Short mmCIF file of C-alpha atoms and ligand atoms in Angstrom, two decimals:
data_model
loop_
_atom_site.label_atom_id
_atom_site.label_comp_id
_atom_site.label_asym_id
_atom_site.label_seq_id
_atom_site.Cartn_x
_atom_site.Cartn_y
_atom_site.Cartn_z
CA MET B 698 -5.71 -7.27 -62.25
CA THR B 699 -6.82 -5.97 -58.83
CA LYS B 700 -7.02 -8.17 -55.77
CA ILE B 701 -9.65 -7.22 -53.20
CA SER B 702 -9.71 -8.76 -49.74
CA ILE B 703 -12.73 -8.15 -47.53
CA ASP B 704 -12.01 -9.43 -44.06
CA PRO B 705 -14.12 -9.80 -42.08
CA ILE B 706 -17.35 -9.49 -44.01
CA THR B 707 -19.68 -7.56 -41.73
CA ARG B 708 -23.44 -8.02 -41.28
CA ILE B 709 -23.23 -11.80 -41.47
CA GLU B 710 -22.80 -14.33 -38.67
CA GLY B 711 -19.20 -15.33 -37.87
CA HIS B 712 -15.84 -14.69 -39.51
CA LEU B 713 -15.65 -14.89 -43.27
CA LYS B 714 -12.96 -13.57 -45.56
CA ILE B 715 -13.58 -13.08 -49.25
CA GLU B 716 -10.78 -12.51 -51.75
CA VAL B 717 -11.64 -11.64 -55.32
CA GLU B 718 -9.51 -10.84 -58.34
CA VAL B 719 -10.96 -8.22 -60.63
CA ASP B 720 -10.01 -7.83 -64.27
CA ASN B 721 -11.70 -5.48 -66.74
CA GLY B 722 -14.34 -4.55 -64.15
CA LYS B 723 -15.38 -8.15 -63.40
CA VAL B 724 -14.52 -10.76 -60.80
CA VAL B 725 -12.38 -13.45 -62.45
CA ASP B 726 -11.39 -15.45 -59.38
CA ALA B 727 -12.83 -15.80 -55.87
CA LYS B 728 -11.84 -17.46 -52.63
CA SER B 729 -14.09 -17.88 -49.60
CA SER B 730 -12.28 -18.57 -46.31
CA GLY B 731 -13.88 -19.53 -43.02
CA GLU B 732 -11.61 -17.86 -40.49
CA MET B 733 -12.11 -19.72 -37.24
CA PHE B 734 -11.81 -23.22 -35.88
CA ARG B 735 -14.41 -24.55 -33.47
CA GLY B 736 -14.06 -28.34 -33.42
CA PHE B 737 -17.55 -28.58 -31.98
CA GLU B 738 -17.98 -32.20 -32.97
CA ASN B 739 -15.17 -33.21 -30.61
CA ILE B 740 -17.18 -32.01 -27.60
CA PHE B 741 -19.84 -34.69 -28.12
CA LYS B 742 -17.58 -37.72 -27.70
CA GLY B 743 -18.31 -39.85 -24.62
CA ARG B 744 -21.52 -37.98 -23.70
CA ASN B 745 -25.03 -39.27 -23.15
CA PRO B 746 -26.69 -39.34 -26.61
CA VAL B 747 -29.65 -37.31 -25.30
CA ASP B 748 -27.24 -34.41 -24.57
CA ALA B 749 -26.71 -34.00 -28.33
CA GLY B 750 -29.80 -31.79 -28.60
CA GLN B 751 -28.50 -29.30 -26.06
CA LEU B 752 -24.86 -29.45 -27.22
CA SER B 753 -25.62 -29.06 -30.91
CA GLN B 754 -27.85 -26.04 -30.32
CA ARG B 755 -24.76 -24.26 -28.97
CA ILE B 756 -23.24 -24.43 -32.46
CA CYS B 757 -25.27 -21.30 -33.20
CA GLY B 758 -27.52 -18.76 -31.52
CA VAL B 759 -29.15 -17.81 -34.80
CA CYS B 760 -30.48 -21.20 -35.91
CA PRO B 761 -30.50 -23.30 -32.71
CA ALA B 762 -33.98 -24.66 -33.46
CA ALA B 763 -32.65 -26.12 -36.72
CA HIS B 764 -29.86 -27.92 -34.86
CA ALA B 765 -32.36 -29.05 -32.21
CA GLN B 766 -34.58 -30.47 -34.94
CA ALA B 767 -31.70 -32.21 -36.79
CA SER B 768 -30.49 -33.64 -33.52
CA ALA B 769 -33.97 -34.83 -32.48
CA LEU B 770 -34.50 -36.55 -35.86
CA ASN B 771 -31.00 -38.05 -35.60
CA LEU B 772 -31.77 -39.45 -32.15
CA ASP B 773 -35.28 -40.61 -33.18
CA ASP B 774 -33.51 -42.65 -35.85
CA ALA B 775 -30.77 -44.02 -33.59
CA LEU B 776 -33.16 -44.78 -30.69
CA ASP B 777 -35.86 -46.09 -33.03
CA VAL B 778 -38.63 -43.91 -31.63
CA THR B 779 -41.40 -42.04 -33.48
CA PRO B 780 -42.96 -38.88 -32.02
CA PRO B 781 -46.74 -38.58 -31.71
CA ASP B 782 -48.68 -35.95 -33.72
CA ASN B 783 -48.35 -33.29 -31.03
CA GLY B 784 -44.58 -33.85 -30.79
CA ARG B 785 -44.11 -33.49 -34.54
CA LEU B 786 -46.38 -30.43 -34.75
CA ILE B 787 -44.66 -28.62 -31.87
CA ARG B 788 -41.24 -29.34 -33.37
CA ASN B 789 -42.49 -27.78 -36.63
CA LEU B 790 -43.79 -24.75 -34.72
CA LEU B 791 -40.42 -24.29 -32.99
CA LEU B 792 -38.54 -24.49 -36.29
CA SER B 793 -41.00 -22.21 -38.06
CA ALA B 794 -40.61 -19.50 -35.37
CA ASN B 795 -36.86 -19.71 -35.96
CA PHE B 796 -37.28 -19.46 -39.76
CA ILE B 797 -39.51 -16.39 -39.49
CA GLN B 798 -37.13 -14.65 -37.08
CA SER B 799 -34.05 -15.51 -39.12
CA HIS B 800 -35.47 -14.40 -42.49
CA ILE B 801 -36.67 -11.06 -41.12
CA LEU B 802 -33.25 -10.62 -39.48
CA HIS B 803 -31.48 -11.33 -42.75
CA PHE B 804 -33.47 -8.98 -44.93
CA TYR B 805 -33.74 -5.98 -42.61
CA HIS B 806 -30.77 -6.13 -40.29
CA LEU B 807 -28.11 -7.83 -42.40
CA ALA B 808 -28.85 -7.13 -46.08
CA ALA B 809 -30.96 -3.94 -46.23
CA LEU B 810 -28.09 -1.52 -45.59
CA ASP B 811 -26.53 -2.69 -48.88
CA TYR B 812 -29.41 -0.88 -50.62
CA VAL B 813 -30.98 1.63 -48.21
CA ASP B 814 -29.27 5.00 -47.72
CA ILE B 815 -29.10 5.38 -43.94
CA THR B 816 -27.99 9.02 -44.24
CA ALA B 817 -31.45 9.87 -45.65
CA ILE B 818 -32.57 9.88 -42.00
CA LEU B 819 -30.86 13.28 -41.70
CA GLN B 820 -33.78 14.68 -43.78
CA TYR B 821 -36.37 13.25 -41.36
CA LYS B 822 -38.75 15.94 -40.05
CA GLY B 823 -41.34 13.80 -38.22
CA SER B 824 -41.80 12.93 -34.55
CA ASP B 825 -41.41 9.15 -34.34
CA SER B 826 -39.14 8.52 -31.37
CA GLY B 827 -37.36 5.53 -32.93
CA LEU B 828 -36.55 7.38 -36.13
CA LEU B 829 -35.44 10.45 -34.17
CA LYS B 830 -33.06 8.25 -32.21
CA VAL B 831 -31.56 6.84 -35.43
CA LYS B 832 -31.30 10.41 -36.76
CA SER B 833 -29.38 11.54 -33.67
CA TRP B 834 -27.01 8.54 -33.90
CA VAL B 835 -26.26 9.13 -37.57
CA GLN B 836 -25.83 12.88 -36.93
CA ALA B 837 -23.41 12.16 -34.09
CA GLU B 838 -21.44 9.73 -36.25
CA VAL B 839 -21.17 12.11 -39.14
CA LYS B 840 -20.06 14.95 -36.84
CA SER B 841 -17.75 12.96 -34.56
CA GLY B 842 -15.37 11.82 -37.26
CA ARG B 843 -15.20 8.56 -35.29
CA PRO B 844 -17.00 6.46 -37.83
CA THR B 845 -17.10 3.28 -35.76
CA ALA B 846 -18.93 5.05 -32.94
CA CYS B 847 -22.29 3.72 -33.99
CA ALA B 848 -22.11 0.44 -35.88
CA PRO B 849 -23.92 -1.01 -37.77
CA PHE B 850 -25.00 2.07 -39.71
CA LEU B 851 -21.66 3.69 -40.55
CA PRO B 852 -18.99 3.45 -41.87
CA ARG B 853 -20.06 2.02 -45.16
CA TYR B 854 -18.93 1.77 -48.76
CA GLU B 855 -19.87 4.45 -51.23
CA ALA B 856 -22.42 2.82 -53.49
CA ASP B 857 -25.55 3.24 -55.62
CA TYR B 858 -27.94 3.39 -52.64
CA ILE B 859 -31.67 4.06 -53.15
CA LYS B 860 -32.08 7.78 -53.94
CA ASP B 861 -35.70 8.46 -52.97
CA THR B 862 -35.66 10.02 -49.46
CA ASP B 863 -39.17 8.88 -48.50
CA LEU B 864 -38.45 5.33 -49.62
CA ASN B 865 -35.24 5.29 -47.56
CA ILE B 866 -36.91 6.70 -44.44
CA GLY B 867 -39.79 4.23 -44.85
CA ALA B 868 -37.27 1.39 -45.04
CA ILE B 869 -35.49 2.63 -41.89
CA ALA B 870 -38.86 2.66 -40.09
CA HIS B 871 -39.35 -0.97 -41.18
CA TYR B 872 -35.82 -1.78 -39.97
CA LEU B 873 -36.96 -0.70 -36.49
CA GLN B 874 -40.32 -2.44 -36.76
CA ALA B 875 -38.51 -5.63 -37.82
CA LEU B 876 -36.58 -5.63 -34.51
CA GLU B 877 -39.93 -5.75 -32.72
CA MET B 878 -41.16 -8.52 -35.03
CA ARG B 879 -38.09 -10.62 -34.32
CA ARG B 880 -38.78 -10.27 -30.60
CA LYS B 881 -42.28 -11.64 -31.22
CA ALA B 882 -40.82 -14.56 -33.20
CA HIS B 883 -38.43 -15.32 -30.33
CA GLU B 884 -41.42 -15.27 -27.98
CA LEU B 885 -43.21 -17.73 -30.29
CA LEU B 886 -40.32 -20.13 -29.85
CA THR B 887 -40.31 -19.79 -26.07
CA ILE B 888 -44.00 -20.67 -25.78
CA PHE B 889 -43.36 -24.31 -26.68
CA GLY B 890 -39.54 -24.36 -26.44
CA GLY B 891 -39.02 -22.92 -22.94
CA LYS B 892 -36.42 -20.39 -24.06
CA MET B 893 -34.67 -18.89 -27.05
CA PRO B 894 -31.89 -19.28 -27.99
CA HIS B 895 -31.32 -22.95 -27.18
CA ALA B 896 -34.79 -24.36 -26.53
CA ILE B 897 -35.00 -26.96 -23.80
CA ALA B 898 -38.23 -28.73 -24.77
CA ILE B 899 -37.10 -30.54 -27.90
CA PHE B 900 -36.22 -34.12 -27.23
CA PRO B 901 -35.92 -37.55 -28.90
CA GLY B 902 -39.44 -39.02 -29.22
CA GLY B 903 -41.13 -35.61 -29.44
CA VAL B 904 -41.07 -32.66 -27.04
CA SER B 905 -41.33 -32.19 -23.27
CA GLU B 906 -43.74 -29.23 -23.30
CA LYS B 907 -47.43 -30.09 -23.02
CA VAL B 908 -50.17 -28.55 -25.15
CA THR B 909 -52.47 -26.13 -23.36
CA ILE B 910 -55.17 -23.81 -24.67
CA ASP B 911 -53.23 -20.85 -23.18
CA LYS B 912 -50.13 -21.74 -25.18
CA ILE B 913 -52.12 -22.12 -28.39
CA THR B 914 -53.72 -18.71 -27.85
CA ALA B 915 -50.39 -17.05 -27.01
CA TYR B 916 -48.76 -18.54 -30.13
CA ASN B 917 -51.69 -17.64 -32.34
CA SER B 918 -51.82 -13.92 -31.48
CA ARG B 919 -48.09 -13.43 -32.14
CA LEU B 920 -48.16 -15.54 -35.29
CA GLU B 921 -51.00 -13.40 -36.70
CA GLU B 922 -48.97 -10.22 -36.14
CA LEU B 923 -46.00 -11.81 -37.88
CA ARG B 924 -48.12 -12.99 -40.82
CA THR B 925 -49.46 -9.47 -41.25
CA PHE B 926 -45.91 -8.09 -41.20
CA ILE B 927 -44.71 -10.65 -43.75
CA ASN B 928 -47.64 -9.92 -46.12
CA GLU B 929 -47.85 -6.16 -45.70
CA VAL B 930 -44.25 -5.11 -45.08
CA TYR B 931 -41.59 -7.78 -45.76
CA ILE B 932 -42.81 -9.04 -49.15
CA PRO B 933 -43.61 -5.53 -50.49
CA ASP B 934 -40.15 -4.31 -49.34
CA VAL B 935 -38.41 -7.18 -51.15
CA LEU B 936 -40.37 -6.30 -54.29
CA THR B 937 -39.39 -2.62 -53.92
CA VAL B 938 -35.68 -3.44 -53.60
CA ALA B 939 -35.93 -5.87 -56.52
CA GLY B 940 -37.64 -3.21 -58.61
CA ALA B 941 -34.90 -0.69 -57.86
CA TYR B 942 -32.00 -3.11 -58.54
CA LYS B 943 -33.27 -5.23 -61.43
CA GLU B 944 -29.71 -5.84 -62.68
CA TYR B 945 -29.26 -8.12 -59.65
CA PHE B 946 -31.59 -10.63 -61.29
CA GLY B 947 -28.59 -11.23 -63.56
CA ILE B 948 -25.82 -11.16 -60.94
CA GLY B 949 -24.62 -13.90 -58.59
CA LYS B 950 -26.01 -16.93 -60.38
CA GLY B 951 -23.82 -19.52 -58.69
CA CYS B 952 -23.34 -23.18 -59.51
CA GLY B 953 -26.95 -23.71 -60.65
CA ASN B 954 -27.17 -27.01 -58.72
CA PHE B 955 -29.57 -27.20 -55.78
CA LEU B 956 -29.92 -29.57 -52.85
CA ALA B 957 -32.73 -29.82 -50.30
CA TYR B 958 -33.09 -32.53 -47.66
CA GLY B 959 -36.67 -31.42 -47.14
CA GLY B 960 -38.11 -30.08 -43.93
CA PHE B 961 -41.16 -29.61 -41.69
CA GLU B 962 -42.58 -33.11 -41.23
CA GLU B 963 -46.17 -33.53 -42.38
CA SER B 964 -46.31 -37.18 -41.26
CA ASN B 965 -44.91 -38.76 -38.10
CA ASP B 966 -42.63 -41.15 -40.00
CA GLY B 967 -41.15 -38.16 -41.89
CA SER B 968 -42.12 -39.46 -45.34
CA GLU B 969 -44.09 -36.29 -46.14
CA LYS B 970 -42.71 -32.79 -45.73
CA LEU B 971 -43.78 -29.21 -46.38
CA PHE B 972 -40.57 -28.61 -48.36
CA PRO B 973 -39.70 -31.69 -50.42
CA SER B 974 -36.27 -33.25 -50.61
CA GLY B 975 -34.59 -33.32 -54.00
CA VAL B 976 -31.56 -32.46 -56.09
CA PHE B 977 -31.37 -30.29 -59.19
CA ILE B 978 -28.16 -31.00 -61.11
CA ASP B 979 -27.21 -29.78 -64.58
CA GLY B 980 -30.78 -28.69 -65.26
CA LYS B 981 -32.44 -31.94 -64.14
CA MET B 982 -34.45 -32.83 -61.06
CA GLY B 983 -33.38 -35.98 -59.22
CA LYS B 984 -34.09 -37.97 -56.09
CA PHE B 985 -31.90 -37.24 -53.09
CA SER B 986 -29.78 -40.03 -51.58
CA SER B 987 -27.80 -39.33 -48.40
CA LYS B 988 -25.19 -41.91 -49.50
CA LYS B 989 -23.92 -39.52 -52.16
CA ILE B 990 -22.61 -36.90 -49.70
CA ALA B 991 -18.85 -36.67 -49.18
CA GLU B 992 -16.71 -34.00 -47.53
CA HIS B 993 -13.55 -32.99 -49.42
CA VAL B 994 -10.70 -31.47 -47.43
CA LYS B 995 -7.81 -30.83 -49.87
CA TYR B 996 -8.18 -27.06 -49.36
CA SER B 997 -9.51 -27.26 -45.79
CA LYS B 998 -7.35 -27.00 -42.68
CA TYR B 999 -7.94 -30.58 -41.51
CA THR B 1000 -5.82 -33.73 -41.53
CA SER B 1001 -8.92 -35.90 -42.11
CA LYS B 1002 -9.05 -38.31 -45.03
CA SER B 1003 -10.80 -36.66 -47.94
CA LYS B 1004 -14.17 -37.59 -49.42
CA LEU B 1005 -15.47 -39.25 -46.26
CA HIS B 1006 -19.21 -39.67 -45.77
CA PRO B 1007 -20.29 -37.48 -42.82
CA SER B 1008 -21.17 -40.57 -40.74
CA LYS B 1009 -17.46 -41.46 -40.89
CA GLY B 1010 -16.14 -37.91 -40.68
CA ASP B 1011 -13.57 -36.56 -38.24
CA THR B 1012 -12.50 -33.07 -37.21
CA GLU B 1013 -8.70 -32.96 -36.70
CA PRO B 1014 -7.38 -29.42 -37.23
CA LYS B 1015 -4.16 -28.57 -39.10
CA PRO B 1016 -3.89 -24.75 -39.18
CA ASP B 1017 -0.69 -24.66 -41.27
CA LYS B 1018 -1.75 -27.20 -43.93
CA ARG B 1019 -0.21 -26.34 -47.31
CA ASN B 1020 -2.59 -24.76 -49.84
CA ALA B 1021 -5.52 -25.04 -47.44
CA TYR B 1022 -7.38 -21.73 -47.19
CA SER B 1023 -10.51 -22.39 -45.14
CA TRP B 1024 -11.67 -23.93 -41.89
CA LEU B 1025 -14.75 -25.08 -43.81
CA LYS B 1026 -14.76 -28.50 -45.43
CA ALA B 1027 -16.11 -28.78 -48.98
CA PRO B 1028 -19.20 -31.01 -49.00
CA ARG B 1029 -20.13 -32.44 -52.38
CA TYR B 1030 -23.13 -34.43 -53.63
CA ASP B 1031 -22.15 -37.05 -56.17
CA LYS B 1032 -19.05 -34.89 -56.83
CA ASN B 1033 -21.18 -31.75 -57.44
CA ALA B 1034 -21.02 -28.42 -55.64
CA MET B 1035 -24.59 -27.72 -54.50
CA GLU B 1036 -26.31 -24.54 -53.37
CA VAL B 1037 -28.62 -24.99 -50.39
CA GLY B 1038 -31.06 -22.59 -48.71
CA PRO B 1039 -34.28 -20.73 -49.46
CA LEU B 1040 -33.58 -20.57 -53.20
CA ALA B 1041 -32.72 -24.28 -53.40
CA ARG B 1042 -35.87 -25.23 -51.44
CA THR B 1043 -38.11 -22.89 -53.43
CA TYR B 1044 -36.65 -23.93 -56.77
CA ILE B 1045 -36.96 -27.66 -56.01
CA ALA B 1046 -40.51 -27.29 -54.61
CA HIS B 1047 -41.53 -25.13 -57.58
CA VAL B 1048 -39.97 -27.24 -60.35
CA SER B 1049 -41.22 -30.51 -58.83
CA GLY B 1050 -44.71 -29.03 -58.35
CA ALA B 1051 -44.70 -30.40 -54.79
CA ASN B 1052 -46.14 -27.25 -53.22
CA PRO B 1053 -48.86 -25.61 -55.36
CA GLU B 1054 -49.28 -22.70 -52.92
CA LEU B 1055 -45.58 -21.89 -53.21
CA SER B 1056 -45.64 -22.25 -57.02
CA LYS B 1057 -48.56 -19.80 -57.15
CA ILE B 1058 -46.58 -17.12 -55.30
CA VAL B 1059 -43.44 -17.80 -57.36
CA GLY B 1060 -45.54 -17.43 -60.54
CA LYS B 1061 -47.07 -14.17 -59.30
CA THR B 1062 -43.64 -12.78 -58.41
CA LEU B 1063 -42.20 -13.68 -61.82
CA ASN B 1064 -45.24 -12.10 -63.54
CA HIS B 1065 -44.70 -8.94 -61.51
CA PHE B 1066 -41.25 -8.65 -63.11
CA ASN B 1067 -42.34 -10.07 -66.45
CA ALA B 1068 -39.58 -12.69 -66.10
CA ASP B 1069 -39.12 -16.45 -66.31
CA ALA B 1070 -37.79 -18.79 -63.61
CA SER B 1071 -34.17 -18.42 -64.81
CA VAL B 1072 -33.95 -15.01 -63.06
CA LEU B 1073 -34.37 -16.78 -59.73
CA LEU B 1074 -30.75 -17.93 -59.96
CA SER B 1075 -29.44 -14.59 -58.75
CA VAL B 1076 -28.93 -12.24 -55.81
CA LEU B 1077 -32.55 -11.06 -55.99
CA GLY B 1078 -33.82 -14.61 -56.53
CA ARG B 1079 -32.35 -15.55 -53.14
CA HIS B 1080 -34.00 -12.59 -51.40
CA ALA B 1081 -37.34 -13.31 -53.08
CA ALA B 1082 -37.21 -17.03 -52.27
CA ARG B 1083 -36.48 -16.24 -48.62
CA ALA B 1084 -39.53 -13.95 -48.37
CA ILE B 1085 -41.78 -16.40 -50.24
CA GLU B 1086 -40.90 -19.36 -48.04
CA CYS B 1087 -41.23 -17.19 -44.93
CA LYS B 1088 -44.87 -16.65 -45.89
CA ILE B 1089 -45.38 -20.36 -46.72
CA VAL B 1090 -43.98 -21.46 -43.34
CA ALA B 1091 -45.92 -18.82 -41.37
CA ASP B 1092 -49.20 -19.67 -43.12
CA ARG B 1093 -48.74 -23.39 -42.59
CA SER B 1094 -47.88 -22.81 -38.90
CA ASN B 1095 -51.39 -21.55 -38.41
CA GLN B 1096 -52.69 -24.97 -39.50
CA TRP B 1097 -50.14 -26.92 -37.43
CA LEU B 1098 -51.24 -24.91 -34.41
CA ALA B 1099 -54.90 -25.70 -35.12
CA ALA B 1100 -54.07 -29.42 -35.33
CA LEU B 1101 -52.64 -29.60 -31.77
CA ASP B 1102 -54.76 -31.64 -29.34
CA HIS B 1103 -54.34 -30.78 -25.65
CA THR B 1104 -55.80 -34.16 -24.60
CA LYS B 1105 -53.06 -36.14 -26.36
CA PRO B 1106 -49.38 -36.88 -25.46
CA VAL B 1107 -46.43 -34.92 -26.81
CA HIS B 1108 -43.82 -37.62 -26.36
CA THR B 1109 -43.09 -41.31 -27.00
CA PRO B 1110 -40.81 -42.95 -24.39
CA PHE B 1111 -37.47 -44.40 -25.56
CA LYS B 1112 -34.52 -46.49 -24.38
CA ILE B 1113 -30.89 -45.84 -25.24
CA PRO B 1114 -29.47 -48.89 -27.03
CA LYS B 1115 -25.96 -50.25 -26.36
CA LYS B 1116 -24.96 -49.43 -29.92
CA SER B 1117 -26.65 -47.78 -32.84
CA THR B 1118 -26.29 -45.23 -35.60
CA GLY B 1119 -28.57 -42.40 -36.66
CA MET B 1120 -29.07 -39.67 -39.24
CA GLY B 1121 -31.17 -36.52 -38.92
CA LEU B 1122 -31.80 -34.45 -42.02
CA THR B 1123 -33.78 -31.23 -41.98
CA GLU B 1124 -33.79 -27.67 -43.27
CA GLY B 1125 -32.42 -24.70 -41.31
CA PRO B 1126 -33.20 -21.14 -42.39
CA ARG B 1127 -29.96 -21.21 -44.43
CA GLY B 1128 -30.47 -24.61 -45.98
CA ALA B 1129 -29.95 -28.36 -45.75
CA LEU B 1130 -28.74 -29.42 -42.32
CA GLY B 1131 -27.59 -32.95 -41.44
CA HIS B 1132 -26.51 -34.56 -38.18
CA TRP B 1133 -25.04 -38.07 -37.88
CA ILE B 1134 -24.45 -40.09 -34.68
CA THR B 1135 -22.70 -43.31 -33.75
CA ILE B 1136 -23.59 -44.72 -30.30
CA LYS B 1137 -21.28 -47.18 -28.51
CA ASP B 1138 -21.79 -48.44 -24.93
CA GLN B 1139 -24.79 -46.08 -24.70
CA LYS B 1140 -22.47 -43.09 -25.23
CA ILE B 1141 -21.78 -40.88 -28.24
CA ASP B 1142 -18.83 -42.38 -30.12
CA ASN B 1143 -18.99 -39.95 -33.06
CA TYR B 1144 -21.19 -36.96 -33.88
CA GLN B 1145 -20.90 -35.02 -37.13
CA ALA B 1146 -22.84 -32.09 -38.52
CA VAL B 1147 -22.79 -30.82 -42.09
CA VAL B 1148 -24.45 -27.41 -42.09
CA PRO B 1149 -25.93 -25.16 -44.76
CA THR B 1150 -23.14 -22.60 -44.87
CA THR B 1151 -20.54 -25.36 -45.30
CA TRP B 1152 -22.32 -26.32 -48.54
CA ASN B 1153 -22.61 -22.71 -49.74
CA ALA B 1154 -19.42 -21.04 -48.52
CA GLY B 1155 -16.99 -23.97 -48.58
CA PRO B 1156 -13.70 -23.86 -50.53
CA SER B 1157 -12.64 -25.74 -53.68
CA ASP B 1158 -13.03 -29.51 -53.65
CA ASP B 1159 -10.29 -32.06 -54.36
CA SER B 1160 -10.79 -31.62 -58.13
CA GLY B 1161 -10.48 -27.84 -57.86
CA VAL B 1162 -14.21 -27.14 -58.38
CA LYS B 1163 -15.05 -24.00 -56.43
CA GLY B 1164 -17.79 -23.74 -53.80
CA PRO B 1165 -21.22 -22.31 -54.76
CA MET B 1166 -20.59 -18.86 -53.28
CA GLU B 1167 -17.17 -18.65 -54.93
CA GLN B 1168 -18.79 -19.58 -58.26
CA ALA B 1169 -21.51 -16.95 -57.71
CA LEU B 1170 -18.85 -14.27 -57.22
CA ILE B 1171 -17.08 -15.01 -60.50
CA GLY B 1172 -18.43 -12.74 -63.24
CA THR B 1173 -19.77 -10.16 -60.78
CA PRO B 1174 -19.17 -6.61 -62.05
CA VAL B 1175 -17.12 -4.34 -59.77
CA LYS B 1176 -17.42 -0.66 -60.68
CA ASP B 1177 -15.02 0.62 -58.04
CA PRO B 1178 -12.53 -1.78 -56.40
CA LYS B 1179 -12.26 0.60 -53.40
CA ASN B 1180 -16.00 0.19 -52.80
CA PRO B 1181 -16.70 -3.45 -53.73
CA MET B 1182 -20.42 -3.39 -52.96
CA GLU B 1183 -21.41 -5.75 -55.78
CA PRO B 1184 -19.47 -8.80 -54.46
CA LEU B 1185 -20.74 -8.02 -50.97
CA ARG B 1186 -24.33 -8.08 -52.20
CA VAL B 1187 -23.63 -11.48 -53.75
CA VAL B 1188 -22.15 -12.88 -50.53
CA ARG B 1189 -24.92 -11.50 -48.31
CA SER B 1190 -27.63 -12.95 -50.58
CA PHE B 1191 -26.51 -16.39 -49.29
CA ASP B 1192 -26.99 -15.29 -45.66
CA PRO B 1193 -23.81 -17.07 -44.54
CA CYS B 1194 -23.34 -18.20 -40.95
CA LEU B 1195 -19.76 -19.09 -40.20
CA ALA B 1196 -20.51 -20.00 -36.60
CA CYS B 1197 -22.51 -22.92 -37.92
CA ALA B 1198 -20.20 -23.71 -40.77
CA ILE B 1199 -17.06 -24.24 -38.74
CA HIS B 1200 -18.34 -26.08 -36.01
CA VAL B 1201 -13.50 -20.86 -30.76
CA VAL B 1202 -11.42 -18.59 -31.34
CA ASN B 1203 -7.81 -19.69 -31.81
CA PRO B 1204 -6.84 -20.72 -28.26
CA ASP B 1205 -3.52 -18.84 -28.36
CA GLY B 1206 -5.29 -15.66 -29.40
CA GLU B 1207 -2.98 -15.24 -32.40
CA THR B 1208 -3.87 -12.90 -35.19
CA ILE B 1209 -5.09 -15.22 -37.91
CA SER B 1210 -5.02 -12.59 -40.65
CA ASN B 1211 -4.91 -8.91 -41.30
CA VAL B 1212 -8.26 -7.35 -40.69
CA LYS B 1213 -9.70 -4.67 -42.88
CA VAL B 1214 -13.02 -3.76 -41.34
CA LEU B 1215 -15.62 -2.48 -43.79
NI1 LIG Q 259 -25.68 -20.40 -37.64
FE1 LIG Q 259 -27.52 -22.37 -39.47
C1 LIG Q 259 -28.95 -22.04 -40.41
C2 LIG Q 259 -27.75 -24.15 -39.60
S1 LIG Q 259 -26.26 -22.28 -40.99
S2 LIG Q 259 -27.30 -20.22 -38.88
O1 LIG Q 259 -29.87 -21.71 -40.94
O2 LIG Q 259 -27.98 -25.19 -39.62
O3 LIG Q 259 -25.15 -22.55 -41.90
MG1 LIG Q 260 -18.92 -30.87 -39.78
#
């Protein structure tokens, strides 16, 4: 039995440690540990409820629009206010810009170097200035013997990278182009959001930024460039990687249960959404009920009572708690571990038939690989689902943009009640995101967030059932324990964000664990 500890996992957001035990070339046990405490929820107490939108966006710079949206829906509920059409549409456009940016980021800048051979750039003979720059960096790294001189390209594990030089150099060119595309997606968000990260225009009752023809035009031109990139570069690249690593359709299955709260409101009361809400448990589709969520903490470093509903949750740290191995709680739905994210959304939308356009693309993708829907429950299924929903969201944004009316309001006025409660459920790029608020004396009395990565990367629950990512790791083949690329590919397929999940650094600056950087 070999024990492998990867700490921290690089090319993700935040600090995550993965420990796996390997026997006979396969992972037989896995532990996922969130390695920082944030206690973000405690900052909200005693504040003006309207501040929640700005505070919660600071949970993360990668998905702030998702937190802004969850917070706005939470406050809409608590303040009993409904946004007008323009308010709802602009909120969708802000969130969609964040989805597009985040999915391109994940595929090209976080995951691609698990497959693409960066050293192929040394064979590059052309004149593109960006590629020549990458070539000179990699050359310098290789020569210097100081392998950390130029992260993120090297050092790296030895692995079965793509062999075709042209394919690798083409992918590196797309890596650079994707940086430019992400800038455009950030600009999209600023047009109606004021700035990115941490938009200022999203607000209970709608948004504060008016519709103008100039803004519509500015959004439209950037969106069209992004849609072209998604169709002509991102989706083909995902298909290329999938074609070269077909075995990953059978690796990293996970718990097989999916949860989606649903996201992108298609009606002002929130009853219709682009991505439907739903649960898929033990092979059956079911209706989602927020009452069935509970956060277990037996293996989490908190003193809180276990199995509390998030509306009653608390965030009291206990770093030295016996047997606890993560700063993440373990959220469960009706006692089940649930995977959330692009695959969960796509699977639920596809199986329920709620989005025919999405089902068409899923069907085409499966035909391309001559496979049935079971292969989606895998590393490659997650990458494919992310690309498919990126296209769905970008295409639909074009229609939301067209539906804006510059003669109409963007906001419905509201009053802050003496006491109230609220719930805001939406979808972030990484999955189901929920915010809960209790208002007392017109101030925040309690604010709790349960984020996508907490669902996916959380530890065992009180009954010892492992989290979805831990379950996905078990059974993963490991050819060479010194170069554990296979488990890394499984982890990265979830696109974890620990900054979100742990809601800063240990205040005493102690070393929390031994760090092996790879
Ligand atoms: Ni910090 Fe986030 C997303 C949210 S994730 S990235 O997407 O919500 O766990
Ligand atoms: Mg929380």
